[in-house]
Coordinates of C-alpha atoms in Angstrom, one line a residue:
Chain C
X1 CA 85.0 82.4 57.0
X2 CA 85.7 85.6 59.0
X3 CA 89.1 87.5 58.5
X4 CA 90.4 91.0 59.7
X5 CA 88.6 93.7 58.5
X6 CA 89.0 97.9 60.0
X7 CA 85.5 98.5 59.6
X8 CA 84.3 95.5 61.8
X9 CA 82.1 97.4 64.3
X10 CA 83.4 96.6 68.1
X11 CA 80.2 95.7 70.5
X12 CA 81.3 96.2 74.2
X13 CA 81.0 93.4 76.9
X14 CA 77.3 94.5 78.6
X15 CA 77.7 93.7 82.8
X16 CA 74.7 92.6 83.8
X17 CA 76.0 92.0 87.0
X18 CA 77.1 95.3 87.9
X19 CA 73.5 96.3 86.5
X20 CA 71.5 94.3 88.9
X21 CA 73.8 95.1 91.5
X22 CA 73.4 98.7 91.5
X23 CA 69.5 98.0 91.2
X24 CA 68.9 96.0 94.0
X25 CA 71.3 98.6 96.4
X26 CA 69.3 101.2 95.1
X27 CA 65.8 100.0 95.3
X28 CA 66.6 99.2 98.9
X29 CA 67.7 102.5 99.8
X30 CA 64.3 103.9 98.6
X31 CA 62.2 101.8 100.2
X32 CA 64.3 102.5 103.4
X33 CA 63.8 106.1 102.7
X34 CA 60.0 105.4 102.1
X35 CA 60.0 103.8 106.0
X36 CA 61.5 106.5 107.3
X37 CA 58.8 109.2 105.6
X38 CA 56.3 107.2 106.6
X39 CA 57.8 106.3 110.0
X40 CA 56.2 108.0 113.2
X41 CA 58.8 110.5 113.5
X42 CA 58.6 114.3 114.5
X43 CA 61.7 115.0 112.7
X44 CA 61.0 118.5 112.9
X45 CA 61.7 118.2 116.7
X46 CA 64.9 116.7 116.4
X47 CA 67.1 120.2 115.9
X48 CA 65.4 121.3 119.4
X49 CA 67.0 118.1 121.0
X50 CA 69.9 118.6 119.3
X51 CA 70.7 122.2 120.7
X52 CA 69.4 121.5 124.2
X53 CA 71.5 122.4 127.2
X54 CA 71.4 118.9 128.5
X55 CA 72.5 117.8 125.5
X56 CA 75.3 120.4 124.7
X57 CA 76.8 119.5 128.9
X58 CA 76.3 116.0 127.6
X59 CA 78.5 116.6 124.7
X60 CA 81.4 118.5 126.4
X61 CA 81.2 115.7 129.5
X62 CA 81.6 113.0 126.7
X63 CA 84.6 114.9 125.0
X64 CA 86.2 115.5 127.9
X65 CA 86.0 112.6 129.0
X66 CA 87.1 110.9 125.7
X67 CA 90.0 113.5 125.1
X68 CA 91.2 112.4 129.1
X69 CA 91.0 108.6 128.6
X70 CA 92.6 108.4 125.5
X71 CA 95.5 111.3 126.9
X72 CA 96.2 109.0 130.2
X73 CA 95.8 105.8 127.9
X74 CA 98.6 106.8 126.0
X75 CA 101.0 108.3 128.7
X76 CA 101.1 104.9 130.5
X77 CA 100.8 103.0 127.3
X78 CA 104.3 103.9 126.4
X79 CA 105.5 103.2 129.5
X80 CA 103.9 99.8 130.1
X81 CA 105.3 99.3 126.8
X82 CA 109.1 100.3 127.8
X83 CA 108.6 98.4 130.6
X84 CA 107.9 95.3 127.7
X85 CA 110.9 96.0 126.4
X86 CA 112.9 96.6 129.2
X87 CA 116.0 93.9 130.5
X88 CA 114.7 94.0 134.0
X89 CA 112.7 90.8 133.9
X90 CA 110.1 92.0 137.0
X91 CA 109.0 95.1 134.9
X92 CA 109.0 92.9 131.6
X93 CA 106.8 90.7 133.7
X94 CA 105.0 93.7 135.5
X95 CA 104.0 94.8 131.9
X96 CA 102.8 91.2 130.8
X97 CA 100.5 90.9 133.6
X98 CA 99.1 94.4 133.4
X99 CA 97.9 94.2 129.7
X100 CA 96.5 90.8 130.8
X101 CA 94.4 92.0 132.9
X102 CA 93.1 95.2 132.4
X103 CA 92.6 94.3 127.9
X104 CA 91.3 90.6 129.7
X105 CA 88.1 92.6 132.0
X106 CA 85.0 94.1 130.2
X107 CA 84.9 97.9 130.4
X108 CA 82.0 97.9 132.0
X109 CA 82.8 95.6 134.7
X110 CA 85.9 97.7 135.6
X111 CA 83.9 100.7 135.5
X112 CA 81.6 99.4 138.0
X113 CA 84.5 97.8 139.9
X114 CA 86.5 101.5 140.5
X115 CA 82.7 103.1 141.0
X116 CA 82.2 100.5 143.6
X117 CA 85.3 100.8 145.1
X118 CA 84.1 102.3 148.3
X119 CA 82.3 99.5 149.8
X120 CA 85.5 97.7 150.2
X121 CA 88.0 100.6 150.5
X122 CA 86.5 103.6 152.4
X123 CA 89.6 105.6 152.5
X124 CA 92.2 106.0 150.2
X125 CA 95.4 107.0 151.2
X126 CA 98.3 107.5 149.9
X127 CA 101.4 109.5 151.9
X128 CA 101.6 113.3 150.2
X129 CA 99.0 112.6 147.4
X130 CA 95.9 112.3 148.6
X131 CA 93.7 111.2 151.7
X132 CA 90.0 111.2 151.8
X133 CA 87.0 109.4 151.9
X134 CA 86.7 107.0 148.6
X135 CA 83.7 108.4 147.7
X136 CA 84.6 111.9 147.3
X137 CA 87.7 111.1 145.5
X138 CA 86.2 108.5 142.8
X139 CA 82.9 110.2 141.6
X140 CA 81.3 108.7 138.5
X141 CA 83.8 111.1 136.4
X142 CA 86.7 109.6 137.9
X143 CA 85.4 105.9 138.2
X144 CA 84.6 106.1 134.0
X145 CA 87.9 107.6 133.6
X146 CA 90.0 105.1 135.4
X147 CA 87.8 102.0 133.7
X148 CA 88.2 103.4 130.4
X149 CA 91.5 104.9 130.5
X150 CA 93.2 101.6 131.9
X151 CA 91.4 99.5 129.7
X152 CA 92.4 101.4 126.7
X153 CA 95.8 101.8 128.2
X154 CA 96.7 97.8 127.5
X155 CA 95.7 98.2 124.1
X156 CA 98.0 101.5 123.4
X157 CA 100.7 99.2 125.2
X158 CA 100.4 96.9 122.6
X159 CA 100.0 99.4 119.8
X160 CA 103.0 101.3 120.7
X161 CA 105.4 98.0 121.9
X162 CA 104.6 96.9 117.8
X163 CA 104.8 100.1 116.4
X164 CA 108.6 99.9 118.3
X165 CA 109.0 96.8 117.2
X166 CA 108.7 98.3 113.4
X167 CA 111.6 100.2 113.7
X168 CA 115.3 98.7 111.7
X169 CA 117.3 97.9 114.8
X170 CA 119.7 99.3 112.1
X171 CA 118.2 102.7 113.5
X172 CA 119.1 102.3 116.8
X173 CA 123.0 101.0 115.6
X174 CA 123.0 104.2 113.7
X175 CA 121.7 106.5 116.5
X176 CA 124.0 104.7 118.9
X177 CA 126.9 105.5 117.0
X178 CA 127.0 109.0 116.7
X179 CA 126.8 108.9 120.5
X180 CA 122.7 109.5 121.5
X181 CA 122.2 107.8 124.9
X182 CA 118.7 105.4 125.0
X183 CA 116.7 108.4 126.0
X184 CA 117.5 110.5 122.9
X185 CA 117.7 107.7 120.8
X186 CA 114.0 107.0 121.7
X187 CA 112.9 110.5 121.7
X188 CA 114.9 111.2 118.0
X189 CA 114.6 108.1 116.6
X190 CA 112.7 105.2 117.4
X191 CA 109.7 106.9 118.4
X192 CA 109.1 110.1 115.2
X193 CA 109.6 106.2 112.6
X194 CA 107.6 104.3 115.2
X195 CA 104.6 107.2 114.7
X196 CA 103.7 105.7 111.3
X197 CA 102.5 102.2 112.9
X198 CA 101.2 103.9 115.8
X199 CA 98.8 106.7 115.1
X200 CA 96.5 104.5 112.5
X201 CA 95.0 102.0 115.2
X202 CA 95.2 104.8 118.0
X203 CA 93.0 107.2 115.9
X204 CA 90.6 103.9 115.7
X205 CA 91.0 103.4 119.5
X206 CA 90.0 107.2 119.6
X207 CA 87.0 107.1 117.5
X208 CA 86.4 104.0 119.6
X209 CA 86.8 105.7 122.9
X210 CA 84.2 108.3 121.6
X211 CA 81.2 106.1 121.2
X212 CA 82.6 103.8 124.4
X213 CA 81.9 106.7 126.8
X214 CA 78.4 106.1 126.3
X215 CA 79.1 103.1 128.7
X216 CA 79.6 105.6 131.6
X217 CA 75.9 106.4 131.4
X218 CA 75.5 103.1 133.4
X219 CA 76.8 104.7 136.9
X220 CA 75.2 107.4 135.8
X221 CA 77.7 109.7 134.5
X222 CA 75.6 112.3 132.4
X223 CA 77.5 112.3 128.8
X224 CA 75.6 112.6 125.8
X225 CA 73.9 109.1 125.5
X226 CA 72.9 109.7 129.1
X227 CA 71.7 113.5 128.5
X228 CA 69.5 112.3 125.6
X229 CA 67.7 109.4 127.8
X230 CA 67.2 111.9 130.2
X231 CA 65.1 114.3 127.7
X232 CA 63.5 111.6 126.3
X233 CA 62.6 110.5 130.0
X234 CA 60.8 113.5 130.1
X235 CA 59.0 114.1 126.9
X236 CA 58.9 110.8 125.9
X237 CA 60.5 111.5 122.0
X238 CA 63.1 108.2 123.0
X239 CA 63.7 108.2 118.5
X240 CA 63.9 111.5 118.1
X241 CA 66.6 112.5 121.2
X242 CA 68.3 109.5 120.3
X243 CA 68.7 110.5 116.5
X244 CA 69.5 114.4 117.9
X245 CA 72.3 112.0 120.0
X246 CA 73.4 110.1 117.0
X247 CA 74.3 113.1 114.9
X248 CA 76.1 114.4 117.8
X249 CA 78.4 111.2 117.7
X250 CA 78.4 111.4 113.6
X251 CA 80.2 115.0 114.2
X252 CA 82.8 113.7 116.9
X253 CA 83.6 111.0 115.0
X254 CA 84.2 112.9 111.5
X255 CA 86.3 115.4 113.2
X256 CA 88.1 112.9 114.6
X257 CA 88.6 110.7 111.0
X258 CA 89.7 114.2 109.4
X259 CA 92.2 114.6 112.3
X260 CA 93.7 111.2 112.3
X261 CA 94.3 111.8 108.5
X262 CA 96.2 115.0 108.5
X263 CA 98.0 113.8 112.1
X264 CA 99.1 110.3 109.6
X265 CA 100.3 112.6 106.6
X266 CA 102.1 114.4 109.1
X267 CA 104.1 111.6 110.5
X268 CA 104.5 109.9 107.0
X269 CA 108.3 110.7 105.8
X270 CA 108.1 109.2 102.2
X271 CA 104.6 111.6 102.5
X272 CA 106.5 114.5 103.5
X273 CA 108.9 114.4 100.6
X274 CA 106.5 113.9 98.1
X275 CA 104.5 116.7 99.0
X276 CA 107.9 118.8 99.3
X277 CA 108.1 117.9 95.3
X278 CA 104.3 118.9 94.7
X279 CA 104.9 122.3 96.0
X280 CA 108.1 123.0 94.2
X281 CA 106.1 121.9 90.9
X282 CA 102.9 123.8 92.4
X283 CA 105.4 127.2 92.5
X284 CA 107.1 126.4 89.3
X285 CA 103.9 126.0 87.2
X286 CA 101.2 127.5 88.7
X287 CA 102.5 130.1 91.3
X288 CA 100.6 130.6 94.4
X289 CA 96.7 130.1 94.1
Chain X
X1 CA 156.4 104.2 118.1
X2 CA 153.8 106.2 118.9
X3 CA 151.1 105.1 121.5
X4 CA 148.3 103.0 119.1
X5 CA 144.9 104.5 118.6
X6 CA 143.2 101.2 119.1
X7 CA 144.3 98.2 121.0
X8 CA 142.2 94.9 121.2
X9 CA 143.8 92.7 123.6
X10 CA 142.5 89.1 123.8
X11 CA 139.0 89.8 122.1
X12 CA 135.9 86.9 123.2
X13 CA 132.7 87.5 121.6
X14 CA 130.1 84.8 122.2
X15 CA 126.7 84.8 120.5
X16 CA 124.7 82.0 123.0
X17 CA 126.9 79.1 122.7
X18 CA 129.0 79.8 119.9
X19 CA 132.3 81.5 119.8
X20 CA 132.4 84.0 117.2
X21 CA 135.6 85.9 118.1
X22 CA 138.6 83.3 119.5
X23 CA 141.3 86.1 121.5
X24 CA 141.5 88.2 118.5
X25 CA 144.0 91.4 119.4
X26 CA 145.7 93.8 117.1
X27 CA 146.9 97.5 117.0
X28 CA 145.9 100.5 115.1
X29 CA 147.8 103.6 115.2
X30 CA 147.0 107.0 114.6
X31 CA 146.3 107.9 111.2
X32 CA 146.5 104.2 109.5
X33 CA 143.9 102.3 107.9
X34 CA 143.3 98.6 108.4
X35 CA 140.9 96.3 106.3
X36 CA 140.0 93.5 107.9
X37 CA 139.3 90.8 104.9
X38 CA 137.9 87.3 105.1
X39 CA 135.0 85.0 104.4
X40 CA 131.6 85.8 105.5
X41 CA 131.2 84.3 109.1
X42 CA 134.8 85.7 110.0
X43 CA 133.4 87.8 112.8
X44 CA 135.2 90.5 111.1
X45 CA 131.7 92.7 111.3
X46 CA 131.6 91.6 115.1
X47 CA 134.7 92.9 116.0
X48 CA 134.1 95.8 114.1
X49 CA 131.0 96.2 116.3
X50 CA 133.1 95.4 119.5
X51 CA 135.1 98.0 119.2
X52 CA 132.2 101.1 119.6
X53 CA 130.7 98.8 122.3
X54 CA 127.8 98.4 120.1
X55 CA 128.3 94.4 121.0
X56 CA 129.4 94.0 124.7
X57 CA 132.9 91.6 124.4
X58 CA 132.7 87.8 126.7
X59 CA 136.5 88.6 127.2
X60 CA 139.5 90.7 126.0
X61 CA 139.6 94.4 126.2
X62 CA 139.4 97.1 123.8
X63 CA 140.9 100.5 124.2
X64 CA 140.5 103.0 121.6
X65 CA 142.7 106.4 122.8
X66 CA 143.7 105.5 126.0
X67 CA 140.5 104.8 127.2
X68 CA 138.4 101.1 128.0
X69 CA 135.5 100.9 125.5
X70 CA 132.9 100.2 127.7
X71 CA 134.2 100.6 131.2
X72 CA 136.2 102.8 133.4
X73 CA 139.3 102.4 135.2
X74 CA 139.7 103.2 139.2
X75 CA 141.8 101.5 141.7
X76 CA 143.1 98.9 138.9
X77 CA 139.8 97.6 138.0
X78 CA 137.8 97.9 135.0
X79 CA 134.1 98.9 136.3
X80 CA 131.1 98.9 133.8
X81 CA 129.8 101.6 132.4
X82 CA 126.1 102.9 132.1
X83 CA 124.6 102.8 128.8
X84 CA 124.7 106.7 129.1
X85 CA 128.6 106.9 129.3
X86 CA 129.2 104.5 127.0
X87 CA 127.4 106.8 124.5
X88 CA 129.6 109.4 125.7
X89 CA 133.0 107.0 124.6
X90 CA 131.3 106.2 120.8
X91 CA 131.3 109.8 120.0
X92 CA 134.6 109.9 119.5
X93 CA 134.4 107.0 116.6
X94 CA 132.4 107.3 113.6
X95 CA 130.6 104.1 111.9
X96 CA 129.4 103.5 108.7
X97 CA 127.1 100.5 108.4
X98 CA 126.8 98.2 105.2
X99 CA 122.7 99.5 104.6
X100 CA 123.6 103.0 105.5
X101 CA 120.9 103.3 108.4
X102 CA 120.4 107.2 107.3
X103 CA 117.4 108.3 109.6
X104 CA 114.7 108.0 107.0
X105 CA 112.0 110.7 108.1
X106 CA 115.1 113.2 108.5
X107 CA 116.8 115.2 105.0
X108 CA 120.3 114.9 104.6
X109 CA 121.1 118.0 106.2
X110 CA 118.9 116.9 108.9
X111 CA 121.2 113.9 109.5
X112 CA 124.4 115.1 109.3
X113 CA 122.9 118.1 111.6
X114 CA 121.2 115.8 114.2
X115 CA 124.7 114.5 115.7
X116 CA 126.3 118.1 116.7
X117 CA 122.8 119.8 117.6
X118 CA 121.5 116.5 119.6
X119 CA 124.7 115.4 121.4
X120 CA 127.3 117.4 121.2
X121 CA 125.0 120.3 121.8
X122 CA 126.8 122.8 119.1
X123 CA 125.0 125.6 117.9
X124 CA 122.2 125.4 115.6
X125 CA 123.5 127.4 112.8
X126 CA 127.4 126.8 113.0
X127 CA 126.5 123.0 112.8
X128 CA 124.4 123.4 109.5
X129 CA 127.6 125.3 108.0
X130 CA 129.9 122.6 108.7
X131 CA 127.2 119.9 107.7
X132 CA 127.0 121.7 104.6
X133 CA 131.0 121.9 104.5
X134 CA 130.5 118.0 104.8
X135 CA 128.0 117.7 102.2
X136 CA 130.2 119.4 99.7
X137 CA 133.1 117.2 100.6
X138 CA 131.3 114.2 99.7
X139 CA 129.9 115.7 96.5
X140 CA 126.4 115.8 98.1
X141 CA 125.7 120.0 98.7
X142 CA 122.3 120.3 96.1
X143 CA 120.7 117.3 97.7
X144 CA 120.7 118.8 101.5
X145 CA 117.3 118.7 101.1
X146 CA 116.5 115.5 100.6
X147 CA 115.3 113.0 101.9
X148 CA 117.3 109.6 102.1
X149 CA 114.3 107.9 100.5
X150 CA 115.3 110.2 97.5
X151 CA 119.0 109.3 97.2
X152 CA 120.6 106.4 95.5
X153 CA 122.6 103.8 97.4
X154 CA 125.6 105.7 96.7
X155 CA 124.4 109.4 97.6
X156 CA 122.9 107.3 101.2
X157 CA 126.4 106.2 101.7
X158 CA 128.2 109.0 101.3
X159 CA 125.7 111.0 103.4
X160 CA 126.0 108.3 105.9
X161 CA 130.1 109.0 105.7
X162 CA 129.0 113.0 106.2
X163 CA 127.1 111.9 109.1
X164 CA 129.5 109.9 111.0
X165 CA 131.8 113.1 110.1
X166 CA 130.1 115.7 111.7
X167 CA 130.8 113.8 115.2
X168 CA 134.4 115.0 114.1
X169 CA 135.7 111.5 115.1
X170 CA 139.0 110.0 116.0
X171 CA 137.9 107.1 114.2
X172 CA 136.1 106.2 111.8
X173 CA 134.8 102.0 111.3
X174 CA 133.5 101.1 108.1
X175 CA 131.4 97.9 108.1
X176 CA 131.2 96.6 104.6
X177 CA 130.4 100.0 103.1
X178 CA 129.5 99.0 99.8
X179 CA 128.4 95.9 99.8
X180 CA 124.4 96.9 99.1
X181 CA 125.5 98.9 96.6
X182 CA 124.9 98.1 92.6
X183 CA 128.4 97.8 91.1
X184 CA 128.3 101.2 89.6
X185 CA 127.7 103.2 92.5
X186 CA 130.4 101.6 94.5
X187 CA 133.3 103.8 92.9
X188 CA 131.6 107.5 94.6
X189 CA 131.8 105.9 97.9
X190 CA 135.3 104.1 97.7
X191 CA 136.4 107.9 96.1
X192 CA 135.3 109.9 99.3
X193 CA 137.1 106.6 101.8
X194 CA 140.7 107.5 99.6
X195 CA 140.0 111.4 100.4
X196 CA 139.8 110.7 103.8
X197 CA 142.7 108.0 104.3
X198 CA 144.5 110.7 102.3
X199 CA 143.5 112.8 105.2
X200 CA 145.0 111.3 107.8
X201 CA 142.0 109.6 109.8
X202 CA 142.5 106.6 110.9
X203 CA 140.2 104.2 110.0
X204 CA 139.3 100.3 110.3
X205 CA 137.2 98.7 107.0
X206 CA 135.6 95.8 106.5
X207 CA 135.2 95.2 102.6
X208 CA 135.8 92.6 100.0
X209 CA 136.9 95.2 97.9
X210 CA 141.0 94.2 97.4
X211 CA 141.2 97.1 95.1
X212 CA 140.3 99.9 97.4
X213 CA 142.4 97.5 100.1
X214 CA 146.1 97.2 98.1
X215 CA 145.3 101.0 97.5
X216 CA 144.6 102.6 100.6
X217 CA 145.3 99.9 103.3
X218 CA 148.1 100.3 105.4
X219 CA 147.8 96.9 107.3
X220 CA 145.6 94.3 106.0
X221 CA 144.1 91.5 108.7
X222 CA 142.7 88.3 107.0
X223 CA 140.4 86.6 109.7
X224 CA 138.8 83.1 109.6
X225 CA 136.6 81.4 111.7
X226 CA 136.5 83.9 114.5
X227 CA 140.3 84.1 114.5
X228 CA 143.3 86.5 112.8
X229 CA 145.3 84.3 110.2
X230 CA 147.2 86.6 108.7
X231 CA 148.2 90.4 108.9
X232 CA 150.6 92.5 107.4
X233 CA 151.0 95.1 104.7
X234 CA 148.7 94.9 101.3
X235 CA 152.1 93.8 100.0
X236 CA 152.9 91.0 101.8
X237 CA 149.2 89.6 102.8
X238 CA 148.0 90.0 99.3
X239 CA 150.6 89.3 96.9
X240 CA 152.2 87.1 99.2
X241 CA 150.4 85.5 101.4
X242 CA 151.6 82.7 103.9
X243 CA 148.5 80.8 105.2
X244 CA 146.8 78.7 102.7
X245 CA 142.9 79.9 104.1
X246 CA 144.4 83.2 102.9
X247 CA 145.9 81.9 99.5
X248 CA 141.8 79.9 98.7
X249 CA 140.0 83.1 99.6
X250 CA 142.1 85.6 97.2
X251 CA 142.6 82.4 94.7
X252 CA 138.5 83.2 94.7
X253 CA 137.6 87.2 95.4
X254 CA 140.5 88.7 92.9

């Protein structure tokens, strides 16, 4: 019969599971690495591609596209949202129908839809603004902004209507009561506390926007994934201008992850005043580094 | 008799179908304090609310210095106001809500600052030396710097009291102040409300606390069901009281 005893050795729990686990991932990972060595590749070609002119146009059309969709997205965003919100029941109703249909089309139908527009209004005219042929006022820029802007517009709606919606009413009481009319109130108050549920999914929709420019290469607009076809039209590398393409889109997209984190910490109050501890203890222990 | 601070005339507060205030009136003057006392469901928190507009009335009127909360006067009629003006009316009457509602990605200078600087449009600098004046008078100047999230209940509230303060109101409404407080930290809260009754603001509470109301309260109003029972000095209501709701609810809280 066993009984306690101090010098009873201890033998660990072995997981096997965890063993085979990590085996399998790894073994797969070299044999995709094998492939790729062995694939028909000219891999040295690919830092060419990647520096091309085309390419580097390509890269600041899709940028500035990106950066323009996502800006206008989130202007009328927060005002399709107020307009949610709002006790006029036509612009509540205005909103509701908006966000059905332009988050109900595909992206790429309503680009070709505003690229198309033309052939069923030839002028567009509006009093003071602008009057002109269709054509010269909705170029393929235009046509990919407008059908990724308003698409991504609905969503920001959303996005910011919830992230309003987070806020304690008790905010609003508070900031009513020392006098701030709605406009200051949403300016001071609801909006800086409604940042916290707002930038996470719009730094997705960002990062999203991005790689949803590529789309606009359908009418053609020459951004990046349009640029790289085009080389590889001409020298007929399609892997290795797509991969010089791909790392392109790998950059934007981790400059845009690191952004979204620093733009989250920034709007994060609790954050904020734990950090405001960590220095104090930083400069109390440490002194400046 | 001076001319009363506050006068509710006739109160009607409807919340769909229900009546929650039946033609509830009463009269505060300058410089007393009135606790409204009751059982939960009173509508003594809604009236409270009527009276900075921050719950439009179904009937009754509700002056507060001469002037109609929530409308203006011209050629004998009472016309609405805009949002905007009405903001203009509430700065003149401080409130402090029962969960503090301290703006929570602001310190506690911040808040107390954000009033004078954002509405009132006062000078950046002189406002953060009478914040800090404010701060110290509710026992609060080292924490200026933090944030509410950092505070107990107690240090909230009495930040929350600085904040409604800084407005440098007529009138101050207190809607259950310490009622999400632990039992401890009720006593710093109810300490700074004394100070100021001592101070000659006039002020309207809400509480269950019949201590702080026999101590401070110059006029007591028990409301039930949407309706004043009773009113009268701390005296008379709560030593003595007539009504027999008033008697069952005091025969219970003390």
């Amino acid at each position: 019969m066993a009984a306690p005893d101090p010098t009873m050795p201890i033998v660990r729990l072995t997981h096997w599971g965890r063993w085979v686990g990590a085996a399998v991932i790894v073994g797969i990972l070299v044999a995709l690495g094998f492939a790729f060595a062995d694939a028909q590749i000219l891999w040295e070609d690919i830092p060419d591609f990647f520096a091309f002119e085309v390419m580097i146009d390509g890269l600041w059309r899709t940028l500035g596209l990106a950066v323009a969709a996502q800006a206008g997205a989130i202007v009328i965003g927060i005002v399709i949202a107020l307009m949610g919100r709002s006790a006029n029941p036509v612009a509540r109703w205005f909103a509701w129908g908006y966000i059905w249909i332009f988050r109900g089309l595909p992206v790429l139908l309503q680009i070709l839809i505003w690229y198309n527009l033309a052939l069923v209004f030839p002028v567009i005219s509006i009093p003071f603004v602008v009057d002109a042929p269709t054509n010269t006022v909705i170029n393929a820029f235009a046509a990919a902004l407008l059908g990724l802007g308003l698409n991504e517009s609905a969503y920001m709606a959303e996005i910011i209507r919830a992230g309003l919606n987070s806020v304690d009413r008790g905010q609003i009481e508070a900031a009513q009561s020392i006098g701030m009319t709605p406009g200051k109130t949403l300016i001071r108050v609801t909006l800086p506390q409604a940042m916290r549920v707002i930038i996470p999914p719009t730094g997705n929709d960002f990062i999203n926007m991005l790689k949803g420019t590529s789309i606009a290469s359908v009418i053609p607009y020459v951004e990046l994934t349009k640029a790289a076809s085009n080389i590889a039209s001409r020298n007929l590398e399609f892997m290795e201008t797509l991969l010089a393409a791909a790392a392109w889109y790998m950059i934007l997209v981790s400059i845009a992850s690191v952004g979204q984190y620093y733009l989250e910490r920034s709007f994060d109050a609790a954050d904020r005043a734990h950090r405001l501890r960590n220095k104090v203890g930083r400069s109390l222990k440490l002194g400046r580094a | 008799m001076t001319q009363p601070l506050v006068r509710a005339v006739g109160v009607v507060k409807k919340f769909g179908h229900t009546t929650v205030l039946h033609d509830v009136s009463m009269d505060v003057q300058p410089g007393q304090v009135v606790c409204l006392l009751g059982p939960s469901g009173a509508g003594k928190s809604t009236f409270l609310r009527c009276i900075n507009h921050l719950e439009p009335l179904d009937g009754g009127q509700i002056w507060v210095d001469g002037e109609p909360i929530g409308y203006r006067v011209r050629n004998g009629k009472l016309y609405e106001l805009r949002e905007r003006d009405v903001a203009k009316q509430r700065r003149g009457i401080g409130m402090v809500f029962q969960r503090f509602n301290l703006f929570p990605h602001r310190t506690a200078l911040q808040n107390v600052v954000e009033g004078p600087v954002q509405v009132r449009r006062r000078d950046q600098a002189e406002a953060r030396k009478k914040a800090m004046a404010l701060l110290d008078r509710v026992g609060l100047a080292d924490k200026a710097d933090a944030y509410p999230g950092q505070l107990s209940g107690g240090q909230q509230q009495r930040v929350a009291i600085a904040r409604a303060l800084a407005m440098e109101p007529k009138l101050m409404l207190f809607d259950e102040p310490t009622s999400a407080l632990d039992p401890e930290l009720v006593g710093e809260v109810l300490d700074v409300m004394v100070g100021l009754a001592k101070d000659g603001m006039t002020m309207i509470v809400v509480t269950h606390e019949i201590g702080f109301a026999r101590q401070v309260a110059d006029h007591v109003v028990f409301m039930v069901d949407g309706a004043v029972v009773e009113t009268g000095p701390p005296s008379q209501v709560l030593d003595n009281p007539e009504h027999q709701r008033t008697q069952q609810f005091l025969a219970k809280v003390l």
